[in-house]
Coordinates of C-alpha atoms in Angstrom, one line a residue:
Chain A
M1 CA 33.0 -70.5 -17.6
S2 CA 35.1 -70.8 -14.5
E3 CA 37.0 -67.6 -14.8
T4 CA 35.4 -64.5 -13.4
P5 CA 34.1 -62.4 -16.3
K6 CA 35.9 -59.1 -16.8
I7 CA 32.4 -57.5 -17.1
R8 CA 29.3 -59.1 -15.7
L9 CA 25.9 -57.4 -16.2
R10 CA 22.8 -58.7 -14.4
G11 CA 19.3 -57.5 -14.8
L12 CA 20.4 -54.1 -16.1
S13 CA 17.4 -51.9 -16.8
K14 CA 17.0 -48.3 -17.9
S15 CA 14.0 -46.2 -19.0
F16 CA 13.7 -42.6 -20.1
G17 CA 10.2 -41.6 -19.0
E18 CA 7.8 -44.0 -20.6
K19 CA 10.5 -45.4 -23.0
V20 CA 12.1 -48.6 -21.8
V21 CA 15.6 -48.8 -23.3
L22 CA 17.2 -51.6 -21.4
E23 CA 15.1 -54.4 -19.9
G24 CA 16.9 -56.8 -17.7
V25 CA 20.2 -57.2 -19.6
D26 CA 22.4 -60.1 -18.6
L27 CA 25.8 -60.4 -20.2
D28 CA 29.3 -61.7 -19.5
V29 CA 32.4 -60.4 -21.2
R30 CA 35.5 -62.7 -20.9
A31 CA 38.8 -61.2 -19.8
R32 CA 41.2 -60.5 -22.7
H33 CA 38.6 -61.3 -25.2
S34 CA 36.7 -59.0 -27.7
M35 CA 33.0 -58.9 -27.3
V36 CA 30.8 -57.4 -30.0
L37 CA 27.3 -56.2 -29.2
L38 CA 25.1 -56.1 -32.2
G39 CA 21.8 -54.3 -32.5
G40 CA 19.8 -52.0 -34.7
S41 CA 19.5 -48.3 -34.3
G42 CA 17.7 -47.4 -31.0
S43 CA 18.1 -50.9 -29.6
G44 CA 19.9 -49.7 -26.5
K45 CA 23.5 -50.4 -27.4
S46 CA 25.0 -47.0 -26.5
V47 CA 22.9 -46.6 -23.4
L48 CA 24.2 -50.0 -22.3
V49 CA 27.8 -48.9 -22.6
K50 CA 27.1 -45.6 -20.9
C51 CA 25.5 -47.5 -18.0
I52 CA 28.6 -49.7 -17.7
L53 CA 30.9 -46.7 -17.7
G54 CA 28.7 -44.9 -15.1
L55 CA 27.8 -42.1 -17.5
I56 CA 24.2 -42.9 -17.1
P57 CA 22.9 -44.5 -13.9
P58 CA 20.8 -47.6 -14.5
D59 CA 17.4 -47.9 -12.9
S60 CA 18.2 -51.4 -11.6
G61 CA 20.5 -54.3 -12.0
T62 CA 24.3 -54.7 -11.4
V63 CA 27.4 -53.9 -13.3
E64 CA 30.4 -55.9 -12.1
I65 CA 34.0 -55.3 -13.3
D66 CA 36.5 -57.8 -12.1
G67 CA 33.9 -59.0 -9.7
Q68 CA 33.3 -55.5 -8.1
D69 CA 29.9 -54.0 -8.2
V70 CA 30.6 -50.7 -9.8
R71 CA 27.6 -48.9 -8.3
R72 CA 28.7 -49.8 -4.8
L73 CA 32.2 -48.4 -5.2
S74 CA 33.1 -45.1 -3.5
G75 CA 33.7 -42.1 -5.7
R76 CA 37.5 -42.5 -5.5
D77 CA 37.4 -46.3 -6.3
R78 CA 35.1 -45.6 -9.2
A79 CA 37.5 -43.0 -10.5
A80 CA 40.3 -45.5 -10.1
L81 CA 38.3 -48.0 -12.1
L82 CA 37.6 -45.5 -14.9
D83 CA 41.4 -44.8 -15.0
R84 CA 41.7 -48.4 -16.3
I85 CA 39.1 -47.9 -19.0
G86 CA 39.5 -46.5 -22.5
M87 CA 36.7 -45.4 -24.8
L88 CA 36.4 -44.7 -28.4
F89 CA 33.3 -42.7 -29.1
Q90 CA 31.2 -43.0 -32.3
N91 CA 32.2 -39.6 -33.6
G92 CA 35.6 -39.5 -32.0
A93 CA 34.6 -36.9 -29.5
L94 CA 38.0 -35.2 -29.9
F95 CA 38.3 -31.8 -28.1
D96 CA 38.2 -29.1 -30.7
S97 CA 40.0 -26.6 -28.6
L98 CA 43.1 -28.7 -28.1
P99 CA 45.7 -29.9 -30.7
V100 CA 45.8 -33.6 -31.5
W101 CA 48.9 -34.3 -29.3
E102 CA 47.1 -32.9 -26.3
N103 CA 43.9 -34.9 -27.1
V104 CA 45.9 -38.1 -27.3
C105 CA 47.7 -37.5 -24.0
F106 CA 44.8 -35.9 -22.2
K107 CA 44.3 -38.7 -19.7
L108 CA 48.0 -39.0 -19.0
L109 CA 48.2 -35.2 -18.4
A110 CA 45.1 -35.2 -16.3
Q111 CA 46.6 -37.9 -14.1
K112 CA 49.9 -36.1 -14.1
R113 CA 51.6 -39.3 -15.2
I114 CA 53.5 -37.2 -17.8
T115 CA 54.8 -33.6 -18.2
R116 CA 53.6 -31.4 -21.1
R117 CA 57.0 -31.7 -22.6
G118 CA 57.0 -35.5 -22.5
A119 CA 53.4 -35.6 -23.8
R120 CA 54.4 -34.7 -27.3
D121 CA 56.7 -37.7 -27.5
A122 CA 54.1 -39.9 -25.9
A123 CA 51.5 -38.7 -28.4
A124 CA 53.9 -39.3 -31.3
E125 CA 54.3 -42.9 -30.1
A126 CA 50.6 -43.4 -29.7
L127 CA 49.9 -41.9 -33.1
A128 CA 52.5 -44.2 -34.7
Q129 CA 50.7 -47.2 -33.3
V130 CA 47.6 -46.1 -35.3
G131 CA 49.6 -45.4 -38.4
L132 CA 49.8 -41.6 -38.1
A133 CA 52.9 -39.4 -38.4
A134 CA 54.1 -37.4 -35.5
S135 CA 53.4 -34.2 -37.4
V136 CA 49.6 -34.9 -37.1
G137 CA 50.0 -34.1 -33.4
E138 CA 50.4 -30.4 -34.2
L139 CA 47.1 -30.2 -36.1
S140 CA 43.7 -29.4 -34.7
P141 CA 41.0 -32.1 -34.9
A142 CA 39.0 -29.9 -37.3
E143 CA 41.8 -30.3 -39.8
L144 CA 41.6 -34.1 -39.9
S145 CA 39.5 -36.3 -42.2
G146 CA 36.9 -38.7 -40.6
G147 CA 39.2 -41.6 -40.8
M148 CA 42.1 -39.7 -39.2
Q149 CA 39.8 -38.5 -36.4
K150 CA 38.9 -42.1 -35.7
R151 CA 42.5 -43.1 -35.6
V152 CA 43.4 -40.2 -33.3
A153 CA 40.5 -41.1 -31.1
L154 CA 41.8 -44.7 -31.0
A155 CA 45.3 -43.4 -30.1
R156 CA 43.7 -41.4 -27.3
A157 CA 41.8 -44.5 -26.1
I158 CA 44.9 -46.6 -25.9
A159 CA 47.5 -44.0 -24.8
A160 CA 47.0 -44.6 -21.1
R161 CA 47.3 -48.4 -21.7
P162 CA 43.8 -49.3 -20.4
D163 CA 42.8 -52.9 -19.6
I164 CA 39.3 -52.5 -20.9
I165 CA 38.5 -50.6 -24.1
F166 CA 35.0 -49.7 -25.3
F167 CA 34.4 -49.0 -29.0
D168 CA 31.1 -47.3 -29.9
E169 CA 30.4 -48.0 -33.6
P170 CA 34.1 -47.6 -34.6
T171 CA 33.5 -47.9 -38.3
T172 CA 30.4 -45.8 -38.7
G173 CA 30.7 -43.1 -41.4
L174 CA 33.9 -44.6 -42.9
D175 CA 34.4 -46.1 -46.3
P176 CA 34.9 -49.9 -46.3
I177 CA 38.6 -49.7 -46.7
M178 CA 39.1 -47.2 -43.9
G179 CA 36.7 -49.3 -41.8
A180 CA 38.9 -52.4 -42.4
V181 CA 42.0 -50.3 -41.5
I182 CA 40.4 -49.1 -38.2
D183 CA 39.2 -52.7 -37.4
G184 CA 42.8 -54.0 -38.0
L185 CA 44.2 -51.3 -35.7
I186 CA 41.6 -52.1 -33.0
V187 CA 42.6 -55.8 -33.1
D188 CA 46.3 -55.0 -33.1
C189 CA 46.0 -52.5 -30.2
V190 CA 43.8 -54.8 -28.1
E191 CA 46.2 -57.7 -28.6
R192 CA 49.2 -55.6 -27.9
L193 CA 47.7 -54.3 -24.6
G194 CA 46.2 -57.6 -23.6
A195 CA 43.0 -55.7 -23.0
T196 CA 39.4 -56.7 -22.9
A197 CA 37.4 -55.1 -25.7
F198 CA 33.7 -54.3 -25.8
S199 CA 32.5 -53.0 -29.1
I200 CA 29.0 -52.0 -30.2
T201 CA 28.2 -52.0 -33.9
H202 CA 25.7 -52.8 -36.6
D203 CA 28.5 -53.2 -39.2
M204 CA 28.6 -57.0 -39.7
A205 CA 32.0 -57.0 -41.5
S206 CA 33.5 -55.1 -38.6
A207 CA 31.9 -57.4 -36.1
R208 CA 33.4 -60.5 -37.7
R209 CA 36.8 -58.8 -37.9
I210 CA 37.1 -57.6 -34.3
G211 CA 34.9 -60.0 -32.3
D212 CA 35.8 -63.2 -30.4
D213 CA 32.3 -63.3 -28.9
A214 CA 29.1 -61.6 -29.9
A215 CA 25.7 -60.8 -28.5
M216 CA 22.6 -59.4 -30.0
I217 CA 20.4 -56.8 -28.3
H218 CA 16.9 -56.1 -29.5
K219 CA 14.3 -53.8 -27.8
G220 CA 16.5 -53.6 -24.7
R221 CA 17.1 -57.4 -24.2
I222 CA 19.9 -59.7 -25.1
V223 CA 18.3 -62.1 -27.5
W224 CA 21.4 -64.1 -28.4
S225 CA 25.1 -64.5 -27.4
G226 CA 27.8 -66.8 -28.7
S227 CA 30.9 -67.0 -30.8
A228 CA 31.4 -64.2 -33.4
E229 CA 32.5 -66.8 -35.9
T230 CA 29.0 -68.2 -36.1
L231 CA 27.4 -64.8 -37.0
G232 CA 24.8 -65.3 -39.7
R233 CA 24.3 -69.0 -38.9
T234 CA 23.7 -68.9 -35.2
G235 CA 20.3 -70.7 -35.4
N236 CA 18.8 -67.7 -33.6
A237 CA 16.2 -66.2 -36.0
M238 CA 16.7 -62.6 -34.9
A239 CA 20.6 -62.7 -34.8
D240 CA 20.6 -64.4 -38.2
Q241 CA 18.2 -62.0 -39.8
F242 CA 20.3 -59.1 -38.5
A243 CA 23.6 -60.6 -39.5
N244 CA 22.4 -61.4 -43.0
G245 CA 20.6 -58.2 -43.4
E246 CA 17.3 -59.8 -44.4
R247 CA 14.1 -57.9 -44.7
E248 CA 11.8 -60.7 -43.7
G249 CA 12.1 -62.2 -40.2
P250 CA 11.1 -61.7 -36.6
I251 CA 12.6 -58.2 -36.5
Q252 CA 10.1 -55.8 -38.1
M253 CA 11.1 -52.2 -38.7
E254 CA 8.5 -49.8 -37.5
L255 CA 7.7 -47.7 -40.5
R256 CA 4.9 -45.2 -40.7
R257 CA 2.9 -45.0 -43.8
Chain B
M1 CA -11.2 -32.2 -13.0
S2 CA -13.0 -28.8 -13.1
A3 CA -11.4 -25.8 -14.9
P4 CA -10.3 -23.9 -11.7
L5 CA -8.7 -27.1 -10.4
N6 CA -6.9 -27.7 -13.7
L7 CA -5.6 -24.1 -13.5
L8 CA -4.5 -24.7 -10.0
A9 CA -2.7 -27.9 -10.9
L10 CA -1.0 -26.2 -13.8
L11 CA 0.1 -23.4 -11.5
G12 CA 1.4 -25.9 -9.0
R13 CA 3.3 -27.8 -11.6
T14 CA 4.9 -24.7 -13.1
T15 CA 5.9 -23.4 -9.6
L16 CA 7.4 -26.7 -8.6
A17 CA 9.3 -27.0 -12.0
A18 CA 10.6 -23.4 -11.5
L19 CA 11.7 -24.1 -7.9
S20 CA 13.3 -27.4 -9.0
G21 CA 15.2 -25.6 -11.8
V22 CA 16.4 -22.8 -9.4
G23 CA 17.5 -25.5 -6.9
A24 CA 19.4 -27.4 -9.6
L25 CA 21.1 -24.2 -10.8
V26 CA 22.2 -23.3 -7.2
L27 CA 23.6 -26.8 -6.7
F28 CA 25.4 -26.5 -10.1
A29 CA 27.0 -23.2 -9.1
G30 CA 27.8 -24.3 -5.6
H31 CA 29.4 -27.5 -6.8
A32 CA 31.5 -25.6 -9.3
M33 CA 32.7 -23.1 -6.7
L34 CA 33.6 -25.9 -4.3
L35 CA 35.7 -27.6 -7.0
L36 CA 37.7 -24.3 -7.3
L37 CA 39.0 -24.9 -3.8
R38 CA 39.9 -28.5 -4.4
P39 CA 43.3 -29.4 -6.1
P40 CA 44.5 -29.9 -8.7
Y41 CA 44.2 -26.3 -9.8
G42 CA 44.1 -25.3 -13.4
P43 CA 45.8 -22.0 -13.9
R44 CA 46.3 -22.6 -17.6
L45 CA 42.5 -23.1 -18.1
F46 CA 41.7 -20.1 -15.9
L47 CA 44.1 -17.8 -17.8
R48 CA 42.7 -18.9 -21.1
H49 CA 39.2 -18.0 -20.1
F50 CA 40.3 -14.8 -18.3
A51 CA 42.1 -13.7 -21.5
E52 CA 39.0 -14.5 -23.6
I53 CA 36.8 -12.5 -21.4
A54 CA 39.0 -9.6 -20.3
Y55 CA 41.4 -9.1 -23.2
F56 CA 39.4 -10.1 -26.3
S57 CA 36.2 -8.2 -25.1
L58 CA 38.2 -5.0 -24.6
P59 CA 37.8 -3.4 -28.0
V60 CA 34.0 -3.7 -28.1
V61 CA 33.6 -2.7 -24.5
A62 CA 35.9 0.3 -25.0
L63 CA 34.1 1.5 -28.1
T64 CA 30.7 1.1 -26.5
A65 CA 31.7 2.9 -23.3
L66 CA 33.3 5.7 -25.2
F67 CA 30.2 6.4 -27.3
T68 CA 27.9 5.9 -24.3
G69 CA 29.8 8.6 -22.4
M70 CA 29.6 10.9 -25.4
V71 CA 25.9 10.4 -26.0
L72 CA 25.2 10.8 -22.3
A73 CA 27.0 14.1 -22.1
L74 CA 25.1 15.3 -25.1
Q75 CA 21.7 14.2 -23.9
T76 CA 22.3 15.5 -20.4
Y77 CA 23.3 18.8 -21.7
T78 CA 20.2 19.0 -23.9
G79 CA 17.9 18.1 -21.1
F80 CA 19.6 20.1 -18.3
A81 CA 19.8 23.2 -20.4
R82 CA 16.0 23.6 -20.1
F83 CA 16.6 24.2 -16.3
N84 CA 19.9 26.1 -16.7
A85 CA 21.7 23.2 -15.1
E86 CA 24.3 22.6 -17.8
S87 CA 27.1 22.7 -15.2
A88 CA 25.9 19.3 -13.8
V89 CA 26.8 17.5 -17.0
A90 CA 30.2 16.3 -15.7
S91 CA 28.7 15.1 -12.4
V92 CA 25.9 13.2 -14.2
V93 CA 28.2 11.6 -16.6
V94 CA 30.7 10.4 -14.0
L95 CA 28.1 9.1 -11.6
S96 CA 26.0 7.4 -14.3
V97 CA 29.0 5.8 -15.8
T98 CA 30.6 4.5 -12.7
R99 CA 27.5 3.5 -10.8
E100 CA 25.3 2.1 -13.6
L101 CA 26.3 2.4 -17.3
G102 CA 29.8 1.1 -17.0
P103 CA 28.9 -2.2 -15.3
V104 CA 25.5 -2.7 -17.0
I105 CA 26.7 -2.0 -20.5
T106 CA 29.8 -4.1 -20.1
G107 CA 27.7 -6.9 -18.6
L108 CA 25.3 -6.9 -21.5
I109 CA 28.0 -6.8 -24.1
V110 CA 29.9 -9.6 -22.4
A111 CA 26.7 -11.6 -22.0
G112 CA 26.2 -11.4 -25.8
R113 CA 29.8 -12.2 -26.6
I114 CA 31.0 -14.5 -23.9
G115 CA 27.8 -16.0 -22.5
A116 CA 26.7 -17.1 -26.0
A117 CA 30.2 -18.5 -26.9
M118 CA 30.4 -20.5 -23.7
A119 CA 26.9 -21.9 -24.1
A120 CA 27.7 -22.8 -27.7
E121 CA 31.1 -24.4 -26.9
I122 CA 29.9 -26.4 -23.9
G123 CA 26.6 -27.3 -25.7
T124 CA 28.5 -28.6 -28.7
M125 CA 30.7 -30.6 -26.4
R126 CA 27.6 -32.1 -24.8
V127 CA 25.9 -33.1 -28.0
T128 CA 29.1 -34.5 -29.5
D129 CA 29.9 -36.7 -26.5
Q130 CA 33.0 -34.6 -25.5
I131 CA 31.7 -34.2 -22.0
D132 CA 31.2 -37.9 -21.6
A133 CA 34.7 -38.3 -23.1
L134 CA 36.1 -36.1 -20.3
R135 CA 34.7 -38.5 -17.7
T136 CA 36.2 -41.4 -19.4
L137 CA 39.5 -39.5 -19.4
S138 CA 39.6 -39.2 -15.6
T139 CA 38.5 -35.6 -15.7
D140 CA 35.5 -34.0 -13.9
P141 CA 33.8 -31.9 -16.5
M142 CA 32.5 -29.5 -13.9
K143 CA 36.0 -28.8 -12.7
Y144 CA 37.4 -28.7 -16.2
L145 CA 34.7 -26.7 -18.0
V146 CA 32.7 -24.8 -15.5
A147 CA 34.8 -23.9 -12.4
P148 CA 37.5 -22.0 -14.3
R149 CA 35.0 -20.1 -16.4
L150 CA 33.1 -18.9 -13.3
L151 CA 36.2 -17.7 -11.7
A152 CA 37.4 -16.0 -14.8
G153 CA 34.0 -14.2 -15.2
L154 CA 34.1 -13.2 -11.5
L155 CA 37.5 -11.5 -11.9
A156 CA 37.6 -10.3 -15.5
L157 CA 34.4 -8.2 -15.5
P158 CA 35.7 -5.7 -12.9
L159 CA 38.8 -5.1 -15.0
L160 CA 36.7 -4.4 -18.0
V161 CA 34.5 -2.1 -16.0
V162 CA 37.5 -0.1 -14.9
V163 CA 38.3 0.5 -18.6
A164 CA 34.7 1.2 -19.5
N165 CA 34.4 3.7 -16.6
L166 CA 37.6 5.5 -17.8
L167 CA 36.5 5.6 -21.4
G168 CA 32.9 6.5 -20.6
V169 CA 34.1 9.5 -18.6
F170 CA 36.6 10.4 -21.3
G171 CA 33.8 10.3 -23.9
G172 CA 31.8 12.8 -21.8
Y173 CA 34.9 14.9 -21.5
L174 CA 35.5 14.9 -25.3
V175 CA 31.9 16.1 -26.0
G176 CA 31.9 18.4 -23.1
T177 CA 35.1 20.2 -24.0
M178 CA 35.0 20.0 -27.8
K179 CA 31.3 20.5 -28.5
L180 CA 29.6 21.9 -25.5
G181 CA 32.3 24.5 -24.6
F182 CA 33.3 23.3 -21.1
A183 CA 36.8 24.1 -19.9
G184 CA 38.8 20.8 -19.7
E185 CA 40.2 21.4 -16.3
A186 CA 36.8 22.5 -14.8
Y187 CA 35.1 19.5 -16.3
L188 CA 37.6 17.1 -14.8
R189 CA 37.5 18.9 -11.4
N190 CA 33.7 18.6 -11.4
S191 CA 33.9 15.0 -12.2
W192 CA 36.5 14.3 -9.5
D193 CA 34.8 16.3 -6.8
V194 CA 31.5 14.6 -7.1
L195 CA 32.9 11.1 -7.2
E196 CA 33.0 9.0 -4.0
A197 CA 34.7 5.7 -3.4
I198 CA 31.4 3.9 -3.0
D199 CA 30.4 4.9 -6.6
V200 CA 33.4 3.0 -8.0
I201 CA 33.3 0.2 -5.5
S202 CA 29.6 -0.5 -6.1
G203 CA 30.2 -0.6 -9.8
L204 CA 33.1 -3.0 -9.5
A205 CA 31.0 -5.2 -7.1
K206 CA 28.2 -5.3 -9.6
A207 CA 30.7 -6.2 -12.3
S208 CA 31.8 -9.2 -10.4
V209 CA 28.3 -10.4 -9.8
F210 CA 27.4 -9.8 -13.5
G211 CA 30.5 -11.7 -14.6
F212 CA 29.6 -14.6 -12.4
L213 CA 26.0 -14.6 -13.7
I214 CA 27.0 -14.4 -17.3
T215 CA 29.4 -17.3 -17.1
L216 CA 27.0 -19.3 -14.9
M217 CA 24.2 -19.0 -17.5
G218 CA 26.6 -19.8 -20.4
C219 CA 27.8 -22.9 -18.6
W220 CA 24.4 -24.0 -17.2
Y221 CA 22.6 -23.8 -20.5
G222 CA 25.5 -25.3 -22.5
Y223 CA 26.0 -28.1 -20.0
N224 CA 22.3 -29.1 -20.1
S225 CA 21.7 -28.6 -23.8
Q226 CA 20.1 -31.5 -25.6
G227 CA 19.6 -32.6 -29.2
G228 CA 21.8 -31.4 -32.1
A229 CA 22.5 -28.0 -33.6
Q230 CA 19.0 -26.8 -32.7
G231 CA 19.5 -27.7 -29.1
V232 CA 22.8 -25.8 -29.0
G233 CA 21.2 -22.8 -30.7
Q234 CA 18.4 -22.8 -28.1
A235 CA 20.9 -23.1 -25.3
T236 CA 22.9 -20.1 -26.6
T237 CA 19.8 -17.9 -26.9
K238 CA 18.6 -18.9 -23.4
A239 CA 22.0 -18.2 -21.9
V240 CA 22.1 -14.7 -23.4
V241 CA 18.5 -13.8 -22.5
A242 CA 18.8 -15.2 -19.0
A243 CA 22.1 -13.5 -18.3
S244 CA 20.7 -10.2 -19.6
I245 CA 17.6 -10.4 -17.4
L246 CA 19.6 -11.4 -14.4
I247 CA 22.0 -8.5 -15.0
L248 CA 19.2 -6.0 -15.0
A249 CA 17.4 -7.6 -12.0
S250 CA 20.5 -8.0 -9.9
D251 CA 21.5 -4.5 -10.8
Y252 CA 18.4 -3.2 -9.1
V253 CA 18.9 -5.4 -6.0
L254 CA 22.6 -4.3 -5.7
T255 CA 21.7 -0.6 -6.2
E256 CA 19.1 -1.0 -3.4
A257 CA 21.8 -2.6 -1.2
F258 CA 24.4 0.1 -1.9
F259 CA 22.4 3.3 -2.2
A260 CA 19.0 2.9 -0.7
Q261 CA 18.5 5.4 2.2

C-alpha cells in the first residue's frame, strides 16, 4: 500500500489494572474506505476506538492520523483534529436536555460555524439526509424510538461534514430491517462526504454491508485483516468461526459452570 | 507481615488514598474555575443553572425558612420564659436566622435538591457516553458541564439566603405577634436594633461557599461515576452526603473566622 493510511495504529496497548485489553494492536485504515473491526464482547473494540479518539490514553504504541502522531500533537492541534472527526456512539449518546435540532447542530454551534437561527435549517437538512422529517428536530431525544435515535445520532455525526467517522456498533439493539436501513444510511453518508469510516460491530450482516476492509480483534490483538467481501471464508480459523457464528473453533467462550 | 505492620500499612494506604482524592478534587475545582475565565463564555448555560438553583428552589426554601422562624420563636419563648427573658425572642430569632439557620438550612435543602440532581444528570451522561460525545463534538465537558454549574451555585445561594432570612424573621414575627403577644412594632424594632451588617454579610458569604461546595460535590461525583444505574445512584447519595457534611464543617470554620473573639 503506497498511500499513507488515514489511520495507522502501531503497538497500541492498554490495560486496566491487571486486565490487559489491548496488546500491541497494529492496524491500517485506508483513506476514503470503510474499515470494519469485528470482535466479540469484551475483545477491546470500544477501548481501541476510544484510544484513537484520545478519550482514553493508551499505555504504549502510536496512533497516527494522516501521518501525524496524535499523542504528540499540542492541545490545540489535537482539538483541530477532533474537529474533523465524527462519532456515532453505540447508544446514540444524544443529550437529553437538548432538543433534537440542537443535538444535531451541537458541533457547529460549539465551533460558532452557525447561528442558533441557522442551526434549525441546518439540522433539518441533516435530518433529511437520514430520512427524518424536519419536525423531528423539535422533539426531545426521549420521545424518539431506538431507530430514530440512531438516525439522529448519525445526523449529528455527519452534520459538521467530518472526514473520518467512527461507528460504534451502529445496529446493536435494532431490528434487522432498521439495522439494514441504518447501514444503508451509513454507506450513503460516507460516500457523499468522501469520508473514511471506521466501524466496530459483531453484527456480520452489518459488517458485510458497510465494510470495504475488515479486521478481527480477539483478546486485544488483531488476529486477521483483509477484504470484507471474504468474511466467512478468509482462511483464518478465528475470523471464519466468528463470521459464521460457529460454536466449535479456536475461540472458546469462557463459561462458568 | 505482623499485625501491627499490617495495620500501619492499611493506615498509610488509606491516608494516601484520601490525600490523593482531595488533591484530585482541588485540581478538578481549580480547572473548572480557570475555564470560567477563558472564552467562549456560556451565559445561556449559566442562566439555565442559575434559574434551576435560585428560582426553582425558591418555594421549598421559602416554606422551610418560614416554618423554621416560627418554630424558633416558639421554642425560644418557651425556653427563655424560664428565666424571664422572653423579650429576647426577636433578637434570638433574627441573629439565629441570619447568621446560621438561613444559610445552613438553605444549603442543606439545595444539597438535597440540586446536588443530587446534578450528580444524577452528569452521572447519567457519564455512563451513557454523553461526556465522551461532548469531546468528540469539540466541547470541553469541564467547561460545558462543570464550570457554569459552579458559578451558578456560587451566586444563586446568597440570593436564596436573602429570601430565607426575610421569611425566617417573618415567621418569628408571625408567631411573636399572633401567638406570643408581642407588639408588632416593638418586635421589629428589637430585631432591627440587634442586627449588624456582619450578621448578614457572614450569612451571605457562607451561602456562597455552601453553593460552591454543593455544586462541586454534585459535579465531582457525577463526573466520576462508574457503572450503570447503580453507579449513578451511589454518586447521587455520595454527593448529597458529602455536600451536607462539608456545609456543616465549613459552617463551623466560617463562624470561627467571622465571630471568634
